[in-house]
XYZ file of N, CA and C in Angstrom:
639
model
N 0.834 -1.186 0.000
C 0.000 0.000 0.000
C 0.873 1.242 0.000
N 0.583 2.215 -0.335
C 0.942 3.653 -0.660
C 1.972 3.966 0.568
N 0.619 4.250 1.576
C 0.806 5.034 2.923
C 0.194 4.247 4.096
N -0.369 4.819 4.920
C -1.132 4.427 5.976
C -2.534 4.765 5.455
N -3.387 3.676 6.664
C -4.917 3.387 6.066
C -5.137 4.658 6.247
N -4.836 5.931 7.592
C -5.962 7.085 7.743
C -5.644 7.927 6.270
N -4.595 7.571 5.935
C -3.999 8.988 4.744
C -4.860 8.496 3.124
N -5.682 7.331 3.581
C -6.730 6.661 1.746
C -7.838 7.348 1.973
N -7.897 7.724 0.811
C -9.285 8.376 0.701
C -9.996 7.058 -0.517
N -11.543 6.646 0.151
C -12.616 6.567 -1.382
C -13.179 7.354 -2.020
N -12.751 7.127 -3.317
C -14.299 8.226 -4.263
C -14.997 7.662 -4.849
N -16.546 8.271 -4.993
C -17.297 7.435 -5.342
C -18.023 7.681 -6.862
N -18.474 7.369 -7.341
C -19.819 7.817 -8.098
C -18.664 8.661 -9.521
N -17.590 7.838 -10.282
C -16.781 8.242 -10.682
C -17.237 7.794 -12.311
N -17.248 8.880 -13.242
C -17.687 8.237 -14.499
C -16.774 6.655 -15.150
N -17.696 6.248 -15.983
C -16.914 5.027 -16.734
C -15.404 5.696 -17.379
N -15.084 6.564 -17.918
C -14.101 6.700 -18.779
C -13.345 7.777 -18.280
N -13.393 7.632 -16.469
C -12.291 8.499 -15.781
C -11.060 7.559 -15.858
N -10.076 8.324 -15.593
C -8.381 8.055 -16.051
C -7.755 8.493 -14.687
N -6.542 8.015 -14.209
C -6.164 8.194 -13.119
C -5.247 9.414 -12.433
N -5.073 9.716 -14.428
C -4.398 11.404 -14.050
C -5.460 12.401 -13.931
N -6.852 12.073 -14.354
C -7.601 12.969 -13.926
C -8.063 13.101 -12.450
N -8.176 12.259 -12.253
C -7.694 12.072 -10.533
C -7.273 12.801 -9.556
N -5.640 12.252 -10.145
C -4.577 12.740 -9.791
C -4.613 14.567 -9.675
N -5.168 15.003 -11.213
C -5.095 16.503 -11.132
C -5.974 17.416 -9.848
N -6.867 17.146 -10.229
C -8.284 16.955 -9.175
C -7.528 17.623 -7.805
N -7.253 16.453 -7.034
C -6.839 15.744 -5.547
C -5.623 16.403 -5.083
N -4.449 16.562 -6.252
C -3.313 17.377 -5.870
C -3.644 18.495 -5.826
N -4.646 19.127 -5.960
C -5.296 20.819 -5.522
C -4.526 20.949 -3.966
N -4.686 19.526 -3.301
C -5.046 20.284 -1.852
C -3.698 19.389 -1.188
N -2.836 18.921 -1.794
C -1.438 18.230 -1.192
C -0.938 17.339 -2.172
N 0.318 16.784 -1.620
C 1.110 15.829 -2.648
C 0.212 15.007 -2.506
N -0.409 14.407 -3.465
C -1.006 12.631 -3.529
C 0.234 11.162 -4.068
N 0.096 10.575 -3.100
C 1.071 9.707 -2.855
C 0.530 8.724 -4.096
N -0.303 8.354 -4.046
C -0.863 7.309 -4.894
C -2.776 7.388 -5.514
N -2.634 6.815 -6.764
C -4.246 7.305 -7.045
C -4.505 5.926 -7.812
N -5.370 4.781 -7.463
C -6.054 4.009 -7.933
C -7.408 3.636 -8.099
N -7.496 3.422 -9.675
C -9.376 3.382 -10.552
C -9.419 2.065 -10.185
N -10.727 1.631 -9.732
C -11.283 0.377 -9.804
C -11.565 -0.270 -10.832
N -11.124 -0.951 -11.262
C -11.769 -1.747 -12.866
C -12.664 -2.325 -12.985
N -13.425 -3.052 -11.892
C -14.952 -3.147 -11.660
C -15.557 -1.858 -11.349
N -16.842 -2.111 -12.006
C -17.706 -1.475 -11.785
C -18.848 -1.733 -11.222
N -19.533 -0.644 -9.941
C -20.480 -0.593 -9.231
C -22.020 -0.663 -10.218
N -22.586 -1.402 -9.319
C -24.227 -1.418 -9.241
C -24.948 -0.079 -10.021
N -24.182 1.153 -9.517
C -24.670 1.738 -10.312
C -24.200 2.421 -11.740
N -23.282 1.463 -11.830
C -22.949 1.651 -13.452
C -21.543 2.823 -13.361
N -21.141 3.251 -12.227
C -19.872 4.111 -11.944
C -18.640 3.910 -11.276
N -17.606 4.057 -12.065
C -16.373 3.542 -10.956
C -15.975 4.477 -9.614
N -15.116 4.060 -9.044
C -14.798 4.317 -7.989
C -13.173 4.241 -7.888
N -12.336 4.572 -6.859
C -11.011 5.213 -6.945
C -10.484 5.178 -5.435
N -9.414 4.605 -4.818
C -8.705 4.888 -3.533
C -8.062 6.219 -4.306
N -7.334 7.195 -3.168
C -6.170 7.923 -3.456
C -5.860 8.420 -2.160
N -4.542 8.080 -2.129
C -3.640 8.245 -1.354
C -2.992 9.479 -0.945
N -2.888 10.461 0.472
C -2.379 11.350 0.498
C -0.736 11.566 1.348
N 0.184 11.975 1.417
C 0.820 11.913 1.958
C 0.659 12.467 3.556
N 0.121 13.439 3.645
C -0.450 14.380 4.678
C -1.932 14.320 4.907
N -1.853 13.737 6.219
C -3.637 13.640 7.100
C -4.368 14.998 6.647
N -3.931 15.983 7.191
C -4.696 17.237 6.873
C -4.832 17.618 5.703
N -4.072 17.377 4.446
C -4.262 17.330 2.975
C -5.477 16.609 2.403
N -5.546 15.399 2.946
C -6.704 14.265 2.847
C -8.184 14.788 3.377
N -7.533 15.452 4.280
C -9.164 16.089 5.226
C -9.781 17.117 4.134
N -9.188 18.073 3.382
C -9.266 19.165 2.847
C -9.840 18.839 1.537
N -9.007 17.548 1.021
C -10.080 17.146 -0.307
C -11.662 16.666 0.095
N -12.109 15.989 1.005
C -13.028 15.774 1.457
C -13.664 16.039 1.991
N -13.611 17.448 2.448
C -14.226 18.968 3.007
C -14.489 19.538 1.298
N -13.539 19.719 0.648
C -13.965 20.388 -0.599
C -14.573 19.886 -1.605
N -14.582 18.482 -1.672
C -14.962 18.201 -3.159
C -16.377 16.987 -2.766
N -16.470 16.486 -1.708
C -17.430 15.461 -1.489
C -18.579 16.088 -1.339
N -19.613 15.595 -2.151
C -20.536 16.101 -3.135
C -20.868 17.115 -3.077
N -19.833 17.917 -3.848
C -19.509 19.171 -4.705
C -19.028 18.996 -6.177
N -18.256 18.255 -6.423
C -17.028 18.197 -7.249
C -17.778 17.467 -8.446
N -18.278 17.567 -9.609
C -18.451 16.941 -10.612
C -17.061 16.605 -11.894
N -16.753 15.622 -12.430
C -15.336 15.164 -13.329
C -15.896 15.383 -14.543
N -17.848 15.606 -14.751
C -18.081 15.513 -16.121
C -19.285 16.236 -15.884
N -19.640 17.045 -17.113
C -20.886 17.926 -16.695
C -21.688 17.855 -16.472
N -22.130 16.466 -17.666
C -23.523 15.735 -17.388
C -23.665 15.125 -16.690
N -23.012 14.535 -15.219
C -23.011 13.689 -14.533
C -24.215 13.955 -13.681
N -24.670 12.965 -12.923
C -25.981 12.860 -12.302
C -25.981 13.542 -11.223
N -24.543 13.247 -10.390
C -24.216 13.432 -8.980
C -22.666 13.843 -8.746
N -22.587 14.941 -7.886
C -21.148 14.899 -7.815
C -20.577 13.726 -7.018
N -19.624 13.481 -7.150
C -18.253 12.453 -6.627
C -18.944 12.199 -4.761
N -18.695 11.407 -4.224
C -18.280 11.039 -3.055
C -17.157 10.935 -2.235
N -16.767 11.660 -1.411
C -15.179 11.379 -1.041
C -15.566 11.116 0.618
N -14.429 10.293 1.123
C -14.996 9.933 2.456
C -13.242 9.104 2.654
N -12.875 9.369 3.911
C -11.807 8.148 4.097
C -12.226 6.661 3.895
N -11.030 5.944 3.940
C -11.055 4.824 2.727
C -11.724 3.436 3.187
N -13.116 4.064 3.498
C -14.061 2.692 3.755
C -14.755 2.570 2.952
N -15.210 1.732 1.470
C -15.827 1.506 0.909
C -17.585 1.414 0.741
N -18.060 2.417 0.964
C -19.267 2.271 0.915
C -20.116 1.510 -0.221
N -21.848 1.148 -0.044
C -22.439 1.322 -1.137
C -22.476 2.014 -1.853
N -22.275 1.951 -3.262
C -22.568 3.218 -3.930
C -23.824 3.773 -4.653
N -24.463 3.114 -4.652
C -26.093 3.093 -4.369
C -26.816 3.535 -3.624
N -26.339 3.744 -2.384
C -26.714 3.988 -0.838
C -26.033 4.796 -0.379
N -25.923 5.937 -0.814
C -25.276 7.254 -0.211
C -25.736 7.714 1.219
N -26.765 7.375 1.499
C -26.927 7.587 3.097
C -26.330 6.252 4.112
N -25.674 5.542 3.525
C -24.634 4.736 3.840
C -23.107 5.155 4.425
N -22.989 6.084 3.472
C -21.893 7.045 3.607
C -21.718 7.623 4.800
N -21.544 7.930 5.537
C -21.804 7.957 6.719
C -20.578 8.543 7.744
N -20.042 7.488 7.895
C -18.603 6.787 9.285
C -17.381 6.411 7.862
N -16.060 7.152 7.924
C -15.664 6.336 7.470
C -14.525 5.631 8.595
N -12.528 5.895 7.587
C -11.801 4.953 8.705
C -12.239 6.002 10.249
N -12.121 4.410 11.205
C -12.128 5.371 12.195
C -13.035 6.716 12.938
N -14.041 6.107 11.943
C -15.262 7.307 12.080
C -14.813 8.545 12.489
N -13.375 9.003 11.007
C -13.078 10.569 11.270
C -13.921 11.266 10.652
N -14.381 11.090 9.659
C -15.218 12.083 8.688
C -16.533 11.173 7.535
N -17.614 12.004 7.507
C -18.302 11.248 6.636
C -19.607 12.420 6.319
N -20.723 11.675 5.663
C -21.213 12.856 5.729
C -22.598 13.423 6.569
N -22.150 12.830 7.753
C -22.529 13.381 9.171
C -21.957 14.686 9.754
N -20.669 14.700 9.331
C -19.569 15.924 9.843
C -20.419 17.493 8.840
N -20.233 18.139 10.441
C -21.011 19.180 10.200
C -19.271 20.108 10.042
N -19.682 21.295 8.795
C -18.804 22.128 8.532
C -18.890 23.467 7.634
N -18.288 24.515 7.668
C -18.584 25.312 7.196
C -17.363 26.072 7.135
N -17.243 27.689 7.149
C -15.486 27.928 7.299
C -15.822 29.577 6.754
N -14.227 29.545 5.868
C -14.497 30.488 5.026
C -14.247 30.475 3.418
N -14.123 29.171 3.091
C -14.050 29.044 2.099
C -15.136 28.695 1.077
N -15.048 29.445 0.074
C -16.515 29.162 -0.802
C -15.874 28.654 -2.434
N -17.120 28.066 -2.863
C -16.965 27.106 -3.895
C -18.072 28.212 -4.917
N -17.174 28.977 -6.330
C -17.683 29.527 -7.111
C -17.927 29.073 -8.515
N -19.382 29.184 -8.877
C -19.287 28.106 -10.335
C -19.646 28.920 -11.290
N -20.303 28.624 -12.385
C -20.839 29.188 -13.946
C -19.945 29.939 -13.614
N -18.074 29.759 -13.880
C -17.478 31.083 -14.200
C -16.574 31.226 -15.457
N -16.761 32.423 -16.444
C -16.191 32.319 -17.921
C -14.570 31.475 -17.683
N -14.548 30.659 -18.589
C -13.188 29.469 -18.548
C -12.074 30.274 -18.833
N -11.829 31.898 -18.977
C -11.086 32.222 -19.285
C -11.005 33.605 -18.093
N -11.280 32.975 -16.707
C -11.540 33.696 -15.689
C -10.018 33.958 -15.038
N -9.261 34.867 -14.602
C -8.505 35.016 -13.947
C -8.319 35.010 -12.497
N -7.519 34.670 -11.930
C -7.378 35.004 -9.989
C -7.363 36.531 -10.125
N -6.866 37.195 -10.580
C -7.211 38.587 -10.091
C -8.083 39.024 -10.148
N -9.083 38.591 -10.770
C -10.412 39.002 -11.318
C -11.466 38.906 -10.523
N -11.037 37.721 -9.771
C -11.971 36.905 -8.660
C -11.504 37.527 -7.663
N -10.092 37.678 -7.299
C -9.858 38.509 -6.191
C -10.913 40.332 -6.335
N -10.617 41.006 -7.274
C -11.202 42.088 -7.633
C -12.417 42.033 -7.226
N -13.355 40.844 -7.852
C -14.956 41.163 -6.871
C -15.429 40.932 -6.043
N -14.285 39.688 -4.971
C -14.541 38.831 -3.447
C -13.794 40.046 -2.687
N -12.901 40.830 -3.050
C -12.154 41.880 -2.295
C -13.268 42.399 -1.401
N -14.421 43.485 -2.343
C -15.235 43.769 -1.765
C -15.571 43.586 -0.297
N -16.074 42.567 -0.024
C -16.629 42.133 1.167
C -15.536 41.465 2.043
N -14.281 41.497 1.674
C -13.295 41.077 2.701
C -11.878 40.983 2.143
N -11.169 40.470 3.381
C -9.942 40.076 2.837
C -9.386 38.471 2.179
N -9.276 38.669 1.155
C -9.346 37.375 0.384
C -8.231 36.653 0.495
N -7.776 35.352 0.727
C -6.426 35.048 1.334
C -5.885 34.219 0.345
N -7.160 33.258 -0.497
C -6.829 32.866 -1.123
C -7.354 32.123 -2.470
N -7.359 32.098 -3.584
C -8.170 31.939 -5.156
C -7.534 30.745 -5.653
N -8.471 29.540 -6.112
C -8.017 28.362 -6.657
C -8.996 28.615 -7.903
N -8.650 28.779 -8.900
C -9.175 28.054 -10.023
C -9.268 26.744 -11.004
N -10.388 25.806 -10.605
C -10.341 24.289 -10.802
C -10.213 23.972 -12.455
N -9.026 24.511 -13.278
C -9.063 24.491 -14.312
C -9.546 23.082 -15.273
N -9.630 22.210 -14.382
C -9.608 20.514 -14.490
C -11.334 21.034 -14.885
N -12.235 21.540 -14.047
C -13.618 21.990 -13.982
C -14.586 22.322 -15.446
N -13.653 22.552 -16.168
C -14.493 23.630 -17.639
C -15.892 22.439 -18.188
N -16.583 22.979 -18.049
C -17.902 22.403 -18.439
C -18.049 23.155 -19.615
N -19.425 22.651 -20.495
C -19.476 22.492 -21.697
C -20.381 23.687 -21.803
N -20.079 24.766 -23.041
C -20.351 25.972 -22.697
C -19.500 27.254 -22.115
N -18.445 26.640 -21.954
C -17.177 27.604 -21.880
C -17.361 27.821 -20.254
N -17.245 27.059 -19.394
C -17.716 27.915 -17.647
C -16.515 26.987 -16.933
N -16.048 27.398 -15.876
C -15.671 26.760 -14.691
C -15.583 27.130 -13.508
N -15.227 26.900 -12.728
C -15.773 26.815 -11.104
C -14.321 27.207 -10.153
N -14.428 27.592 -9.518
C -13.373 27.787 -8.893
C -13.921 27.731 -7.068
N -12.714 28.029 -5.865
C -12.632 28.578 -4.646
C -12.025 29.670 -3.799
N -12.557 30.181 -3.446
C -12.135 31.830 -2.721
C -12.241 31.656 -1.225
N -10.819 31.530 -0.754
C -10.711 31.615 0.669
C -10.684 33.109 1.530
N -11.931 33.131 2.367
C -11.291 34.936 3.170
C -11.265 34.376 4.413
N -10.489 35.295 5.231
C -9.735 35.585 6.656
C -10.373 35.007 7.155
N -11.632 35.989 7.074
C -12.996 35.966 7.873
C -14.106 35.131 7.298
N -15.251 34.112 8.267
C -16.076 33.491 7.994
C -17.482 34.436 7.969
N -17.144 35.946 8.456
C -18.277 36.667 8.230
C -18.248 37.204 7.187
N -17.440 37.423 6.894
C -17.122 37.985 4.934
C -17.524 37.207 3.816
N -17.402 35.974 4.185
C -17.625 34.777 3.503
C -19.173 34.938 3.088
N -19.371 34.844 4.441
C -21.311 34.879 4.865
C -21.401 36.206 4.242
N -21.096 37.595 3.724
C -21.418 38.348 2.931
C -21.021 38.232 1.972
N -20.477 37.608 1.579
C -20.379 37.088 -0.200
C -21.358 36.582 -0.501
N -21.662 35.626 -0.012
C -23.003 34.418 -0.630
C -23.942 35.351 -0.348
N -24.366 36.098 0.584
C -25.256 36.701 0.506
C -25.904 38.053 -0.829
N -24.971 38.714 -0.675
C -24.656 40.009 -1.856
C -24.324 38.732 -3.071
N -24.164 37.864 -3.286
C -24.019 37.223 -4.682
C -25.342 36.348 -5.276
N -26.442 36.505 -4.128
C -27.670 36.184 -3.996
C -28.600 37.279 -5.145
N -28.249 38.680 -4.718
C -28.529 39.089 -5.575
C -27.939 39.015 -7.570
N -27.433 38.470 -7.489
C -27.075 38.103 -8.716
C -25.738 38.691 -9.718
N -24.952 38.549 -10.108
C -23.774 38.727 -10.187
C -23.120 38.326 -11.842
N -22.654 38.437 -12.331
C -22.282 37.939 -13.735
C -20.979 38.695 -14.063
N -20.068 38.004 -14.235
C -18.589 38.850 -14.751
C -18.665 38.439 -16.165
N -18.988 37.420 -17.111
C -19.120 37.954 -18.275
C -20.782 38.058 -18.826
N -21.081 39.535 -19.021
C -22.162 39.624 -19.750
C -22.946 39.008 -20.747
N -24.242 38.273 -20.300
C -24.833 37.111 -21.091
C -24.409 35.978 -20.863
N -23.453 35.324 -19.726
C -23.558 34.150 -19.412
C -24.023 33.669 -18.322
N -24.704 34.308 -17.554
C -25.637 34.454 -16.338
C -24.986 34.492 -15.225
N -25.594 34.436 -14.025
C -25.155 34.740 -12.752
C -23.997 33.652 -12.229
N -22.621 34.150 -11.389
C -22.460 33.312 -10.564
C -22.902 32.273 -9.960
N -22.458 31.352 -9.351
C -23.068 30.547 -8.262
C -21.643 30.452 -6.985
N -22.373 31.187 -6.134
C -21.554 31.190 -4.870
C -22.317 30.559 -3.562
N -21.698 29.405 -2.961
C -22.102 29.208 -1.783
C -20.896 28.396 -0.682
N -20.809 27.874 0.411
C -19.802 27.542 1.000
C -19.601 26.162 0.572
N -18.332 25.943 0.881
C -17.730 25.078 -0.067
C -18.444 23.755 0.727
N -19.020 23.002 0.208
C -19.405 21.483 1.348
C -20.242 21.994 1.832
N -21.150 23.228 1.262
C -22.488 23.107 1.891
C -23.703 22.326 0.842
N -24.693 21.820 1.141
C -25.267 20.846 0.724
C -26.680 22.452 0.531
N -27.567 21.551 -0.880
C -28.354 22.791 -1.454
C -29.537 22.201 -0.754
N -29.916 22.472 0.211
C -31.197 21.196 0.943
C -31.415 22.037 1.914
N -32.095 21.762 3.196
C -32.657 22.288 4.430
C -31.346 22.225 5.296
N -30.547 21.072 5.001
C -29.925 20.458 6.510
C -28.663 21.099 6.460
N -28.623 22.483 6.570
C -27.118 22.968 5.758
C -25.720 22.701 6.979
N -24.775 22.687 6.196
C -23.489 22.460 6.764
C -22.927 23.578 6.838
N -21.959 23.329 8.000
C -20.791 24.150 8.428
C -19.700 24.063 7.845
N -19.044 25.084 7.426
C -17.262 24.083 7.666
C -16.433 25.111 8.805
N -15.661 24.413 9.526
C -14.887 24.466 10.582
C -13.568 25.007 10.211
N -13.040 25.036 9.155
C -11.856 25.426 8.381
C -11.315 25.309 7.000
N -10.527 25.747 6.469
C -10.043 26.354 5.375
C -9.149 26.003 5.364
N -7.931 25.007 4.599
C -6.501 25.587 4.351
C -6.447 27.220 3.464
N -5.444 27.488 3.694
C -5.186 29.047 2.905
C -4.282 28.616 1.361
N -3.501 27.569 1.430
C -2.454 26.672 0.428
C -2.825 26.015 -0.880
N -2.285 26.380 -2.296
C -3.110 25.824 -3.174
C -1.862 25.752 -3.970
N -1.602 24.720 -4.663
C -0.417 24.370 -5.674
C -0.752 25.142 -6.975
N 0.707 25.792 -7.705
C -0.023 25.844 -8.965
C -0.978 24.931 -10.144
C-alpha cells in the first residue's frame, strides 16, 4: 500500500471513462497525492470508484471537506463524486456514507469555514479578477481556479478563501442578488464550499489558505 490506512481516501460515483491522471489533477489541488487508484470493476450503479492516497492527514481532510458532493469530473453527470476516508461504501446507498476509517469524517460531519466554492465562471476567468470582486466584502487570502472543472459551454468553477467566515457569509449573501462577470452568461453561483443545497445545511470548521499551482 501507498501510505497508511488514515492517509486513503474513497471516491465514489466516478464516471466510466475516468483516467487516473484525472484524478490525480483533481486531488493534488489540496497536497502531494502519494498514490491514485481506478477500480476496474464497476459498481451497481454503473460508476467507478477510486482509492487515493495522500501523503499528509490534513491534505486528505481538505479534499473531502472540498470536493465530497460538490465536485463533478463531467458535466452531465448525475451526482457529484463522493469522497470519504477509505471505507468503501455502497454506492447506491449514499446515506450509507456515513462513518468512514475510524469514524473521522463522513457525511454526518457538520462544517462550514471560510471558504466558498464559485461556479458558472467564464473558462477564461482570472485570480485577479476573482480577487477584484470577493475583495469587496473582505480580505481574500486565497483563489483556486479548478481548471480541471471547464464544463461544456465555456464555464468553470473555482474557490475563494477569506480571513474571515463573516465575509464569507457576505459574499453568498450580496451574490444572492445576482452577479455575472461575463455579460450574457448568467449569474455566478456562490455558496460555501461542502455546503449541501437542501434544508440540513453544513458548516465548515476550516479552510486551508495553500493551493499548488
Amino acid at each position: 500500500m501507498a501510505t497508511e490506512e488514515p492517509f486513503k481516501l474513497f471516491v465514489g460515483r466516478l464516471p466510466l471513462d475516468i483516467r487516473e491522471s484525472e484524478v490525480e489533477y483533481v486531488f493534488k489541488t489540496y497536497g502531494k497525492v502519494v498514490e491514485v487508484k481506478v477500480h476496474e470493476k464497476v459498481g451497481e450503479s454503473g460508476q467507478r470508484s477510486a482509492f487515493v492516497w495522500y501523503e499528509d492527514r490534513e491534505d486528505a481532510q481538505d479534499a473531502v471537506e472540498s470536493l465530497h458532493n460538490i465536485y463533478k469530473f463531467r458535466y452531465d453527470s448525475k451526482s457529484p463524486v463522493l469522497v470519504d476516508w477509505g471505507r468503501k461504501p455502497t454506492l447506491d446507498s449514499p446515506d450509507e456514507f456515513q462513518h468512514g476509517h475510524n469514524g473521522l469524517i463522513g457525511m454526518s460531519k457538520v462544517v462550514r469555514g471560510n471558504k466558498l466554492y464559485v461556479a458558472n465562471l467564464p473558462s477564461d476567468v482570472t485570480e485577479m479578477s476573482l480577487r477584484y470582486v470577493f475583495c469587496n466584502y473582505g480580505i481574500v487570502d486565497g483563489v483556486f481556479i479548478l481548471h480541471g472543472a471547464r464544463r461544456v459551454g465555456g464555464t468553470t468553477s473555482a474557490f475563494v478563501k477569506y480571513s474571515k467566515e463573516e465575509d464569507a457569509e457576505k459574499a453568498v449573501l450580496a451574490m444572492r442578488q445576482g452577479y455575472e462577470i461575463k455579460p450574457g452568461q448568467g449569474s455566478i453561483v456562490v455558496k460555501f464550499a461542502n455546503r449541501q443545497d437542501c434544508p440540513a445545511r453544513r458548516s465548515r470548521k476550516r479552510s486551508r489558505s495553500s493551493h499548488p499551482n
